[in-house]
Coordinates of C-alpha atoms in Angstrom, one line a residue:
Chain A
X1 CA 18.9 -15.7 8.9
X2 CA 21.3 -13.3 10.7
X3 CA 22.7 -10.1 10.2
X4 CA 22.5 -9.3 6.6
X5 CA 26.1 -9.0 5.1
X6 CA 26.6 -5.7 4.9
X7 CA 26.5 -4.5 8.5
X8 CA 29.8 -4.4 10.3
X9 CA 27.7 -4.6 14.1
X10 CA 24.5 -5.3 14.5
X11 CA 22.7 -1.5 14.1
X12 CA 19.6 -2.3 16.7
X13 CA 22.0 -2.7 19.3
X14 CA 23.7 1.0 19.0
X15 CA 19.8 2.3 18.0
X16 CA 17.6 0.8 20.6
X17 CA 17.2 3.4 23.6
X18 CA 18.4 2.3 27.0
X19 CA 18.3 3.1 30.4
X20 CA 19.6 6.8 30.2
X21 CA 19.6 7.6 26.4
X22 CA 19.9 11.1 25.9
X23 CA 18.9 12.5 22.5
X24 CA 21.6 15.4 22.6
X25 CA 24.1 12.9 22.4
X26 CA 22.8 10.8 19.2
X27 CA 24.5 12.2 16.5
X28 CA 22.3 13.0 12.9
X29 CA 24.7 12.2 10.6
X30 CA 26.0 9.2 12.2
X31 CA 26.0 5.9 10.7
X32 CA 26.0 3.4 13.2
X33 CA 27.1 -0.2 12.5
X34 CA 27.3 0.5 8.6
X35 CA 31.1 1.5 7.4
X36 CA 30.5 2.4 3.5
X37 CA 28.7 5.4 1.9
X38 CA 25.6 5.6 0.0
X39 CA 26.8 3.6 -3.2
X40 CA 27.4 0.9 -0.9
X41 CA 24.1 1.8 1.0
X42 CA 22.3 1.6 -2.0
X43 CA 23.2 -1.9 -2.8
X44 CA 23.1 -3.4 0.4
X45 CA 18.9 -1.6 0.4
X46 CA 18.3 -3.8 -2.8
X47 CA 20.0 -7.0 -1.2
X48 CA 18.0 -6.6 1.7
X49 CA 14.9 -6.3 0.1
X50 CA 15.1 -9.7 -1.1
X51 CA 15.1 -10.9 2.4
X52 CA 13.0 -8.2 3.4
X53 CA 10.1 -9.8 0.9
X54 CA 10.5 -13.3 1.5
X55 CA 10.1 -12.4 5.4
X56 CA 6.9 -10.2 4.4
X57 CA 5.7 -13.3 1.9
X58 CA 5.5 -15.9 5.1
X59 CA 4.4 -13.8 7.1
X60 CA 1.4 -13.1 5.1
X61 CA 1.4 -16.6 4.1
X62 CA 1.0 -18.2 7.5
X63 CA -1.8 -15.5 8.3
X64 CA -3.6 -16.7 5.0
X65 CA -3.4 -20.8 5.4
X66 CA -2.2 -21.0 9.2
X67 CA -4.3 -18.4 10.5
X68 CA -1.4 -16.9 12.5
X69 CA -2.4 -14.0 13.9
X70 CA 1.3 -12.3 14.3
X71 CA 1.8 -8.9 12.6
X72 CA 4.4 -5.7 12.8
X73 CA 3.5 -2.5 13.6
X74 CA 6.5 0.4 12.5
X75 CA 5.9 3.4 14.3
X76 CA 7.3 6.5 12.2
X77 CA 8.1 9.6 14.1
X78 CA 10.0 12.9 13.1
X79 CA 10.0 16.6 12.8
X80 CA 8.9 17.9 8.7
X81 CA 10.9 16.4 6.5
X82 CA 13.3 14.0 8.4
X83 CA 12.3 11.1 5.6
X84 CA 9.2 9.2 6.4
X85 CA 7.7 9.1 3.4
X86 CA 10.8 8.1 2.3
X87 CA 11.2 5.5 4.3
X88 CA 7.7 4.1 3.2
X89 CA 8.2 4.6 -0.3
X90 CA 12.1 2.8 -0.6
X91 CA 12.0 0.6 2.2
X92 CA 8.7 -0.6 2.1
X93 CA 8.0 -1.0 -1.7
X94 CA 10.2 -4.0 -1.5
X95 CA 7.3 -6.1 0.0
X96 CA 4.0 -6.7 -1.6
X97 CA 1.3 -3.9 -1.2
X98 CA -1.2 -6.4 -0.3
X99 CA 0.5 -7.1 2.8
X100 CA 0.9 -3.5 3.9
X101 CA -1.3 -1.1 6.0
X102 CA -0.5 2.2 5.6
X103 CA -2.3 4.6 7.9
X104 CA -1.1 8.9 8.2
X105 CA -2.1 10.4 11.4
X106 CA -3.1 14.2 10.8
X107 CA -4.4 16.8 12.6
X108 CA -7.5 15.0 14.3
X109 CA -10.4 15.6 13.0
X110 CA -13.8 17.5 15.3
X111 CA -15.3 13.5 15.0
X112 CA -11.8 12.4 16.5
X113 CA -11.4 14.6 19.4
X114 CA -14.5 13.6 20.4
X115 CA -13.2 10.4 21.4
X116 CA -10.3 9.0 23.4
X117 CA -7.1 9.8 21.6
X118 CA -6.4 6.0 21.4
X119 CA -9.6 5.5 19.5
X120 CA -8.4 6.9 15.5
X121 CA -5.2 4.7 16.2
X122 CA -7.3 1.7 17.0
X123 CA -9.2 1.6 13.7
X124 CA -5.8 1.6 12.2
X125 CA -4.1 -1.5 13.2
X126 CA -3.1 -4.1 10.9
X127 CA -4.5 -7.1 10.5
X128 CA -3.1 -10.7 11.2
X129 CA -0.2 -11.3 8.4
X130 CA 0.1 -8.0 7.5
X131 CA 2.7 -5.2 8.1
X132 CA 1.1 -1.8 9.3
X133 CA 3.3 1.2 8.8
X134 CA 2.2 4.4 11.2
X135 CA 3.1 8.2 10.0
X136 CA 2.5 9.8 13.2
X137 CA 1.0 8.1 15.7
X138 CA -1.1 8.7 19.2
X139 CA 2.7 10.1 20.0
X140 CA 1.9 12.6 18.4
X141 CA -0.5 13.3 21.8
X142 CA 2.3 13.6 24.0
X143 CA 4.5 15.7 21.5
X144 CA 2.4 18.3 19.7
X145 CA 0.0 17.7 22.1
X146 CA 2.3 18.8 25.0
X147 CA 4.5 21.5 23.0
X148 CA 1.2 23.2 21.8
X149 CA -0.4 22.8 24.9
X150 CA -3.8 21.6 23.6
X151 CA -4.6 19.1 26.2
X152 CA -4.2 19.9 29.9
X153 CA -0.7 19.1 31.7
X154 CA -2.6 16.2 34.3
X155 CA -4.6 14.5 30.6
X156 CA -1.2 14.2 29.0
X157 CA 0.9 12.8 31.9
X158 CA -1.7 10.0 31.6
X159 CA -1.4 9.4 28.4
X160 CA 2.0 7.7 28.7
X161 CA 0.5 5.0 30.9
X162 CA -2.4 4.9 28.6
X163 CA -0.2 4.5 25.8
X164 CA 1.7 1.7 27.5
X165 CA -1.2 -0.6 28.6
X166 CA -2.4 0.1 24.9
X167 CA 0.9 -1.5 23.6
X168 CA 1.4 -3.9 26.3
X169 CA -2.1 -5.5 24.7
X170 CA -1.0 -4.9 21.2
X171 CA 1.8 -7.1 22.2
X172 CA 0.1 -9.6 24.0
X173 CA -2.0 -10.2 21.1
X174 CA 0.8 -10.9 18.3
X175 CA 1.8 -7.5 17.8
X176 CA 5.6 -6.9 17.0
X177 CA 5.9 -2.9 17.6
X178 CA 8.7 -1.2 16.4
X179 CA 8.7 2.5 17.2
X180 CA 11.3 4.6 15.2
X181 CA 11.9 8.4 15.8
X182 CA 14.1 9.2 12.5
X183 CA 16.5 11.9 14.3
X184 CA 17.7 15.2 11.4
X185 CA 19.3 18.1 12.6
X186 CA 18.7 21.6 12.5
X187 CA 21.2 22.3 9.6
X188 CA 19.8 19.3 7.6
X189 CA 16.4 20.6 7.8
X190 CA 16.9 23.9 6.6
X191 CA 18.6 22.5 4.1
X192 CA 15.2 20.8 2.9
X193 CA 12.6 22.8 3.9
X194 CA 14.9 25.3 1.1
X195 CA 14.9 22.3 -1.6
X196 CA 11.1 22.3 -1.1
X197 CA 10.7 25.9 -1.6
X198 CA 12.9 26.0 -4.5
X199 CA 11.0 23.4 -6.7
X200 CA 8.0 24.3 -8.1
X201 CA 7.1 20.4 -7.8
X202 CA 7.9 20.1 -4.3
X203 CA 5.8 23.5 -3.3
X204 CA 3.2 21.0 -2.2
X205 CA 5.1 19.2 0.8
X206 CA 6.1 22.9 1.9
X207 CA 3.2 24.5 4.8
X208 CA 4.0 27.5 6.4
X209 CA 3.4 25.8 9.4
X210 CA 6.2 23.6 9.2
X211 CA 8.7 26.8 9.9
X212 CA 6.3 27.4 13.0
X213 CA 7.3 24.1 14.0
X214 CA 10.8 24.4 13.4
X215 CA 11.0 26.7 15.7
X216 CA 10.0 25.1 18.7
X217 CA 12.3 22.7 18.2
X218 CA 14.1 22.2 21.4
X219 CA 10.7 21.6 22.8
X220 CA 10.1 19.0 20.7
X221 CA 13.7 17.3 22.0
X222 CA 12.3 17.6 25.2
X223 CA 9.0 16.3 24.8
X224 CA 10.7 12.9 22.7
X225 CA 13.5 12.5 25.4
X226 CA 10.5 12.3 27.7
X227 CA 8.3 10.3 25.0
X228 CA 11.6 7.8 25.3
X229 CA 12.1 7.6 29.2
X230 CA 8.2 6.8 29.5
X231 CA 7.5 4.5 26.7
X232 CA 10.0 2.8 26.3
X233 CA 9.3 -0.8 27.1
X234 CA 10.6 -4.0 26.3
X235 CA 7.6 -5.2 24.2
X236 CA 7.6 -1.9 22.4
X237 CA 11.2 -0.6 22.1
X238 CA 12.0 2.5 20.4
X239 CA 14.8 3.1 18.2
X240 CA 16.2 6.6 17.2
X241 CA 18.2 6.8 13.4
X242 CA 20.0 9.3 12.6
X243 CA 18.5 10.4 9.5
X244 CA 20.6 13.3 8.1
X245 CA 21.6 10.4 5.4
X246 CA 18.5 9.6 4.2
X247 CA 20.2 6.2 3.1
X248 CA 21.5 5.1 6.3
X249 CA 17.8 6.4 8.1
X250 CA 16.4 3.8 4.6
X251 CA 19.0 0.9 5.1
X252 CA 18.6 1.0 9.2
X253 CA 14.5 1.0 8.9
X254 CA 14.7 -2.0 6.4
X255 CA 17.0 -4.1 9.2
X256 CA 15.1 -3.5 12.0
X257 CA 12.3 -5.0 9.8
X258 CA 14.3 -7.8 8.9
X259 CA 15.2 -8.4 12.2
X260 CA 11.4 -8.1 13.7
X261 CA 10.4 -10.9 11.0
X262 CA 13.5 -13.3 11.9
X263 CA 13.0 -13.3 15.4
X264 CA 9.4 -14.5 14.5
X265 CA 11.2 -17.8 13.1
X266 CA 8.8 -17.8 10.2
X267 CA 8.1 -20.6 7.8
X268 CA 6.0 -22.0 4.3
X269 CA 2.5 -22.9 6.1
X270 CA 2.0 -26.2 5.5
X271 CA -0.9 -27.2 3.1
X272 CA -3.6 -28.3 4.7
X273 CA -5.1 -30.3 2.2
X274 CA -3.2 -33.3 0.2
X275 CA -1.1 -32.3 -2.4
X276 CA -1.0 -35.3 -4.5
X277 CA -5.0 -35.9 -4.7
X278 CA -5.2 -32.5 -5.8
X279 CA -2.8 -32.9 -8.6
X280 CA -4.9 -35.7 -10.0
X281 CA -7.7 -33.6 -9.4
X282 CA -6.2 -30.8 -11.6
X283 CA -4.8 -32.9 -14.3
X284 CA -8.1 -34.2 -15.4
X285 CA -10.2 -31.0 -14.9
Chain B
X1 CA 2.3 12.7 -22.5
X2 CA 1.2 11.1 -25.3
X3 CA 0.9 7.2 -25.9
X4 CA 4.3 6.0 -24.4
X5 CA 6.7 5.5 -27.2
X6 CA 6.9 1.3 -26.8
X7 CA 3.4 0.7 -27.9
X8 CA 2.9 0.4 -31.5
X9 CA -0.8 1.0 -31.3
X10 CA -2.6 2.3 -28.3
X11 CA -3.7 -1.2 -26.8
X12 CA -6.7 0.9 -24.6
X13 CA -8.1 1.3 -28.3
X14 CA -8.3 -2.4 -28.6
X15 CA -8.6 -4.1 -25.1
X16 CA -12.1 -1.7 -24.2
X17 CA -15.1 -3.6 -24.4
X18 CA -17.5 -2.2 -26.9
X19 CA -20.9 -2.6 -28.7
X20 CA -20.9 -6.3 -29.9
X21 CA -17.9 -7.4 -27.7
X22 CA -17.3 -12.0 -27.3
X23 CA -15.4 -12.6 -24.8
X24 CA -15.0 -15.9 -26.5
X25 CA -13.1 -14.0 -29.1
X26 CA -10.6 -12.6 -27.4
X27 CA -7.2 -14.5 -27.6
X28 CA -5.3 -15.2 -24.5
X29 CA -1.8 -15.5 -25.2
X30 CA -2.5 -12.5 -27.3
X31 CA -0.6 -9.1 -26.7
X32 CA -2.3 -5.9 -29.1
X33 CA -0.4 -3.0 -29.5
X34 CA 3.0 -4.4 -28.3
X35 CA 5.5 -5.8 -31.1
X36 CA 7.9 -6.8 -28.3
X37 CA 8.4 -10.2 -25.8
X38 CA 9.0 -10.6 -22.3
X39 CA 12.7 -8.7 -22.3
X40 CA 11.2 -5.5 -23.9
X41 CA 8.1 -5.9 -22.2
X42 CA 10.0 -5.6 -19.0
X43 CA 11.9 -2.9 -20.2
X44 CA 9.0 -0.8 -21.2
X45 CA 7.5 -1.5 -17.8
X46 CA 10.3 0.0 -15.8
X47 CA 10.1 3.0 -18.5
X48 CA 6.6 3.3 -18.0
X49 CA 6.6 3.0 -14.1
X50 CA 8.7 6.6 -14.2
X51 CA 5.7 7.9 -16.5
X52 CA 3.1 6.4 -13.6
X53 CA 5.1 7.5 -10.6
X54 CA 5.0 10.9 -11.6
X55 CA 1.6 11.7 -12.9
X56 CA 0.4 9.4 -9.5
X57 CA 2.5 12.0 -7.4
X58 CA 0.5 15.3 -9.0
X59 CA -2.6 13.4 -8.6
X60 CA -1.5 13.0 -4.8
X61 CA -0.1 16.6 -4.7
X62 CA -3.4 18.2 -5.7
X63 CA -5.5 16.6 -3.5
X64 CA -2.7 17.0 -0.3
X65 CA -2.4 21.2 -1.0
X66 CA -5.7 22.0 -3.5
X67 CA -8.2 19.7 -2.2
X68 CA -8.5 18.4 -5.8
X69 CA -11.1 15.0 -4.9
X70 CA -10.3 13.5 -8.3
X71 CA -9.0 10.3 -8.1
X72 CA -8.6 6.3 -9.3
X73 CA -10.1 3.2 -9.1
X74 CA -9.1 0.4 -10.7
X75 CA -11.3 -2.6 -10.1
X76 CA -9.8 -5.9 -11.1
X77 CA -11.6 -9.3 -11.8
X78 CA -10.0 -12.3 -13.2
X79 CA -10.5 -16.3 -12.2
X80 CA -8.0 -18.0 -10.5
X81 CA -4.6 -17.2 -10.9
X82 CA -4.8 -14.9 -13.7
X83 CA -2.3 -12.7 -11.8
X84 CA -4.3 -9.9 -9.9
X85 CA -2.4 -9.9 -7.2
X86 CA 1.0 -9.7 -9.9
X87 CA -0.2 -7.0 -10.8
X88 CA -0.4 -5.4 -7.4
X89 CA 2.9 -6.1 -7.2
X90 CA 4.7 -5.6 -10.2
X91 CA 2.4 -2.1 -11.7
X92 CA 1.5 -0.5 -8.5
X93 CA 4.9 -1.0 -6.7
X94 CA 5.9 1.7 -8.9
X95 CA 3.9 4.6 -7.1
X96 CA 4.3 6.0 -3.6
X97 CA 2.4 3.2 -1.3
X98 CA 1.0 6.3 0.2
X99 CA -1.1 7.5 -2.0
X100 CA -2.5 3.8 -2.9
X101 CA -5.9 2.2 -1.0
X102 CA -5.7 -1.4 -1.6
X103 CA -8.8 -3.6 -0.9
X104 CA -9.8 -7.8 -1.6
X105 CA -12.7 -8.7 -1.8
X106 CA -13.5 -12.2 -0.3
X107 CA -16.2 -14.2 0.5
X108 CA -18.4 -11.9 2.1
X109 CA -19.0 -11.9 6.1
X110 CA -21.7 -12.6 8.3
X111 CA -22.7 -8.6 8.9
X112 CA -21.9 -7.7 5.4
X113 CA -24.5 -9.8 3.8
X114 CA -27.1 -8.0 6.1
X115 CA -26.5 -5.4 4.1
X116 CA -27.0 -4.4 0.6
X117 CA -24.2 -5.9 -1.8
X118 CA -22.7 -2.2 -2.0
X119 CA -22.3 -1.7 1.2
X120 CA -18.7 -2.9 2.2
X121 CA -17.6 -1.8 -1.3
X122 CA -18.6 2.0 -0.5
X123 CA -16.4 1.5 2.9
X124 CA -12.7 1.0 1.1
X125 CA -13.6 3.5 -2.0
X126 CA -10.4 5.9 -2.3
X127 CA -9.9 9.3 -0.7
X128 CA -9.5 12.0 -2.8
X129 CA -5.6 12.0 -4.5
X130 CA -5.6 8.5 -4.3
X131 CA -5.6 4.9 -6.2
X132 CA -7.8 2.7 -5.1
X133 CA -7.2 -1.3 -6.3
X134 CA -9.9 -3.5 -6.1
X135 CA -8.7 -7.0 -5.8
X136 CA -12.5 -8.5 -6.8
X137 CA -15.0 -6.6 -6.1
X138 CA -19.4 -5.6 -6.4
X139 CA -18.8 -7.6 -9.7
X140 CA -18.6 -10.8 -6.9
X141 CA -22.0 -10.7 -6.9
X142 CA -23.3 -10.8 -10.5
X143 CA -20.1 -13.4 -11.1
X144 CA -20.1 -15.9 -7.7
X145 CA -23.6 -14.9 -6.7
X146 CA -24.9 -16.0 -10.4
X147 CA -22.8 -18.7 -11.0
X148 CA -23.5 -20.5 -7.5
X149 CA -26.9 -19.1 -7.3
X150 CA -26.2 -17.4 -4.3
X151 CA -28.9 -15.0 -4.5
X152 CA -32.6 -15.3 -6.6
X153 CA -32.4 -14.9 -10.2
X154 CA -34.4 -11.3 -9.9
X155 CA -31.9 -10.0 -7.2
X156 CA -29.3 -10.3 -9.0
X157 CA -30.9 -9.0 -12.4
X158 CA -31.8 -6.2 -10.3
X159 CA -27.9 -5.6 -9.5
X160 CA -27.2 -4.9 -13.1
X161 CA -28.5 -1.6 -13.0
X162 CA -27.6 -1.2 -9.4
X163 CA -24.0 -1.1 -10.4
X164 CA -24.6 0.9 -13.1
X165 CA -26.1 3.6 -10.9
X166 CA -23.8 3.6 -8.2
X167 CA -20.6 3.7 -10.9
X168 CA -22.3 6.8 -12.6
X169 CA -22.6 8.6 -8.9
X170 CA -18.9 7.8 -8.4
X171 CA -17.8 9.1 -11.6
X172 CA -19.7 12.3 -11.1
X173 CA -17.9 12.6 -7.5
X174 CA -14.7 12.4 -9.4
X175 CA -13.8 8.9 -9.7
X176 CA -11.9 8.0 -13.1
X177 CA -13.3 4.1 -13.0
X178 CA -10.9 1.7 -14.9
X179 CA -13.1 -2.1 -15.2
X180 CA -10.2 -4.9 -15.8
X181 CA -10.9 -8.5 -16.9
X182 CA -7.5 -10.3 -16.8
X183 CA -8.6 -13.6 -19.0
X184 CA -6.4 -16.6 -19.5
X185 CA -6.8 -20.1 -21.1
X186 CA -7.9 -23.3 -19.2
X187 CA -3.9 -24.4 -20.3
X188 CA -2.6 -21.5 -19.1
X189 CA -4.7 -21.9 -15.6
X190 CA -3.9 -25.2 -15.2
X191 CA -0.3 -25.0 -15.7
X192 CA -0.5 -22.3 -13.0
X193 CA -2.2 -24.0 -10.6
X194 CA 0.3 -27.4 -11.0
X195 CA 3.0 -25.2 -10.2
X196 CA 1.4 -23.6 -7.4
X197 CA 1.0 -27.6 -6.4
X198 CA 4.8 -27.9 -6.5
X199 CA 6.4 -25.6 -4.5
X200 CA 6.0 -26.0 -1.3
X201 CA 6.9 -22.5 -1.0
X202 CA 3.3 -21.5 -3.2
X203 CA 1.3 -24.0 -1.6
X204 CA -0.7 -21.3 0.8
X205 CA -1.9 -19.6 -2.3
X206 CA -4.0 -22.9 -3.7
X207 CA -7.1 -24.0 -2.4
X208 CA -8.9 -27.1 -3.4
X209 CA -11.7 -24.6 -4.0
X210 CA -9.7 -23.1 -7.3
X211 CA -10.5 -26.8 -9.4
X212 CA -14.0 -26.2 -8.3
X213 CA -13.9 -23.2 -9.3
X214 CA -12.6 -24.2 -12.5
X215 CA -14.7 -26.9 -13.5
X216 CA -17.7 -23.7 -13.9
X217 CA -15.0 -22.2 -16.1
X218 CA -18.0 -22.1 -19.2
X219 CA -20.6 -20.6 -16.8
X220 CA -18.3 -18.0 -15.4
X221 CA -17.4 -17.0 -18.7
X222 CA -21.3 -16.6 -19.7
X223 CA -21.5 -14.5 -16.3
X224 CA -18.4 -12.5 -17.2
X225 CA -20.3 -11.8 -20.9
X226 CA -23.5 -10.7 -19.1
X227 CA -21.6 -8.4 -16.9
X228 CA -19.9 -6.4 -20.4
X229 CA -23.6 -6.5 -22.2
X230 CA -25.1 -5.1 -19.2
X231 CA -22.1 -3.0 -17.0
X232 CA -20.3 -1.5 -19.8
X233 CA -21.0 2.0 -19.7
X234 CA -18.9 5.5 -20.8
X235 CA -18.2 6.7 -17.5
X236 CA -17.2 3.0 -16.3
X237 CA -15.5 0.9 -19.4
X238 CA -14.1 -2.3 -19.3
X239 CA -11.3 -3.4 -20.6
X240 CA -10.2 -7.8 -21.4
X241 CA -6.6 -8.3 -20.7
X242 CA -5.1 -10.9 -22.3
X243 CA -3.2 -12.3 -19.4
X244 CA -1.8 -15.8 -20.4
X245 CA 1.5 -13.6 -20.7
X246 CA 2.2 -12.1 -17.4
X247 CA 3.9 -9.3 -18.8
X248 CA 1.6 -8.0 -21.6
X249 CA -1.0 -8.1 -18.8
X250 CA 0.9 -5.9 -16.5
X251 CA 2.2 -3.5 -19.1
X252 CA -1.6 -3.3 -20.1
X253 CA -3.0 -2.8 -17.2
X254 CA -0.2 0.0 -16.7
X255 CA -1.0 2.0 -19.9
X256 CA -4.5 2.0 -18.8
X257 CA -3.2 3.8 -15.8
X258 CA -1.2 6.3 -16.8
X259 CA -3.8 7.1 -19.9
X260 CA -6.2 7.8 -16.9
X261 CA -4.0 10.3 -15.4
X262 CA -2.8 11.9 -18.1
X263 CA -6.8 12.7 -19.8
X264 CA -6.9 14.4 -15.9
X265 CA -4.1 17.0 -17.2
X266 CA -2.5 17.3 -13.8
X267 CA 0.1 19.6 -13.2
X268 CA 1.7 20.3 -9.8
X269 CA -0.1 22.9 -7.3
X270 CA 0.5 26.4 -6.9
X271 CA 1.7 27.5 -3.7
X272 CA -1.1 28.6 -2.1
X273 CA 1.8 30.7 0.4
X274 CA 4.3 33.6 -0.8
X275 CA 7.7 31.3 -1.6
X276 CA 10.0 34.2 -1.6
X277 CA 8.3 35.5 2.1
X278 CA 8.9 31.5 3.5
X279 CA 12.5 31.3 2.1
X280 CA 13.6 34.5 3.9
X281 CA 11.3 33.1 7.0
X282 CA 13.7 29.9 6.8
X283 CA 16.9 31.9 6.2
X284 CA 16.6 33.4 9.9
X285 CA 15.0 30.2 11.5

């Protein structure tokens, strides 16, 4: 329990969004609260996925025997390529796949729009003991939603209270939400859409579209500084990492995990049947 | 491609259940095809998990940019602590969690047995690029349902050719069916479920059930028989693991996966855009 070794502060604190965060002043290629580079980073990922999988075991644990109906719910947002996968694949392969729920929020589909935009994100939500991991999310209603223009202004200025009474239940019911926006800059980008274009095994993660998108970027700042002065709550925090490092974005996601399932005070559930008659039991069977 | 070089005889050759197959044959602690122990097995897995991770990713890659709707599933059966959920952990924590559908089958609920025994099986099937792992499964009920007499003799004869049937429709919708038994000794079980006993730390994954259970060892492995004589099929093998060794099992059950992908001959899309008309795009964005 407390902060893994390798942080020199406590990241979260420098992460979490405040009371008049501004996203023009978070910078990409920071590296807040961690002073080595990615050797060290890479390390420090492997030690903390150790404590990373216990957490995860117990908490899956006390859901199985205990009933315990706590669970996380990360949040991933980003523009194309700032690391999400990434993040899934290195952070949360630490932790047994039988405790994860991964869901990808796409374009919605003609069934989807029928409904309210809350509805996909519902049938989504982990389960008691497990860990459900969001790429995209319904923020994606008040971002693309509102840059694109595909729902009227007065439907997407209610969305952000819609979106908070929706997490204020989530909450209420066991819920741990932790939203991250993984924050890349312009330069960085570019820099990986061209990786993606160069490889003839990365062609697939390259769309078109994605350049499209890139270039409404400052509307996209816009719509996440407003994203972060609406939702922002202090059930459902949101935490912006600097991601032009994909390792520090990796090592930052992983502690905020950590730190999610320690404030939980986890522990073994304890067996709720007696050990000793069941040994006899066993040894004669 | 090619049988990966630390096998000394494709063990898919021996493991698949064919014409004339006894269970009661098959040797536990056994480990056919692999000269090594538990160091080189667990070198060879790690070698083998860069083999999986990739052809998994073109199988993922094909689906995400060429619609390609092939895909996995893996169905795994086992008693007690034969190590399904090991091998969860330890094989397909090698692969992208995105592209991976995980699903356990437990005892069924209330509005599930209202409806036919396929029913909540045909909800968590994979997506198209995907894996799908099948912790239990429709076998559940030709295996439980037969040993506990769950449902009447002629219902469940009648599932034989059920599962047949609904197998052969996935296979011709593009699902590459893998059928895993992971067998181990009554020693082997017992030893597994004293140490489960132990540590308080494993205590949530032992129910009293599991000696129950294991007293109907002999029918189970009757049941098990019935369901290779009658469910073994060209489209749909299945395969015995022994799993007394955790390692062989998982190194197994890891060859069967990648010799799956590789018989698909994936290769990574083509760009279905002009690369050299999206790099100059970039170049000015």
């Amino acid at each position: 329990m407390g902060l893994e070794t390798y942080w020199a502060t406590d990241p979260s604190e420098v992460l979490r969004v405040r009371q008049g965060f501004r996203l023009e002043e978070v910078e990409p290629r920071g590296t807040p609260g961690f002073a080595g580079g990615r050797k060290e980073a890479e390390t420090s990922l492997a030690e903390g996925a150790a404590i990373f999988a216990e957490q995860q075991e117990m908490l899956f644990a006390g859901n199985q025997m205990g009933d315990d109906p706590r669970r996380i719910l990360l949040v991933l947002q980003a523009m194309d390529t700032a690391g999400k996968g990434g993040i899934v694949k290195h952070v949360m392969s630490a932790v047994d796949p039988q405790g994860v729920q991964y869901a990808a929020f796409k374009q919605p589909t003609d069934e989807e729009l029928e409904h309210d935009f809350l509805w996909r994100i519902r049938k989504k939500l982990p389960d008691g003991g497990m860990i459900g991991v969001f790429d995209r999310s319904h923020y994606e209603d008040v971002l693309i939603a509102k840059v694109r223009e595909l729902a009227p202004a007065d439907e997407i200025e209610s969305r952000y209270d819609a979106i908070n009474e929706f997490e204020a239940e989530l909450s209420a019911s066991g819920v741990t939400i932790i939203k991250v926006m993984l924050h890349i800059s312009m330069e960085e980008q570019k820099a990986r859409l061209l990786k993606r274009l160069k490889r003839r095994d990365k062609h697939w993660k390259f769309s078109p579209g994605d350049i499209d998108e890139r270039m409404l970027a400052p509307r996209y700042r816009e719509a996440y500084q407003m994203v972060f002065d609406r939702t922002t709550t202090p059930h459902a925090p949101w935490y912006v990492v600097p991601a032009d490092r994909k390792w520090y974005a990796r090592l930052a996601v992983q502690h905020l995990l950590i730190e999610a399932l320690e404030a939980m005070r986890l522990d073994w559930p304890v067996a709720d049947f007696d050990v000793e008659e069941q040994r006899q039991r066993l040894m004669v069977s």
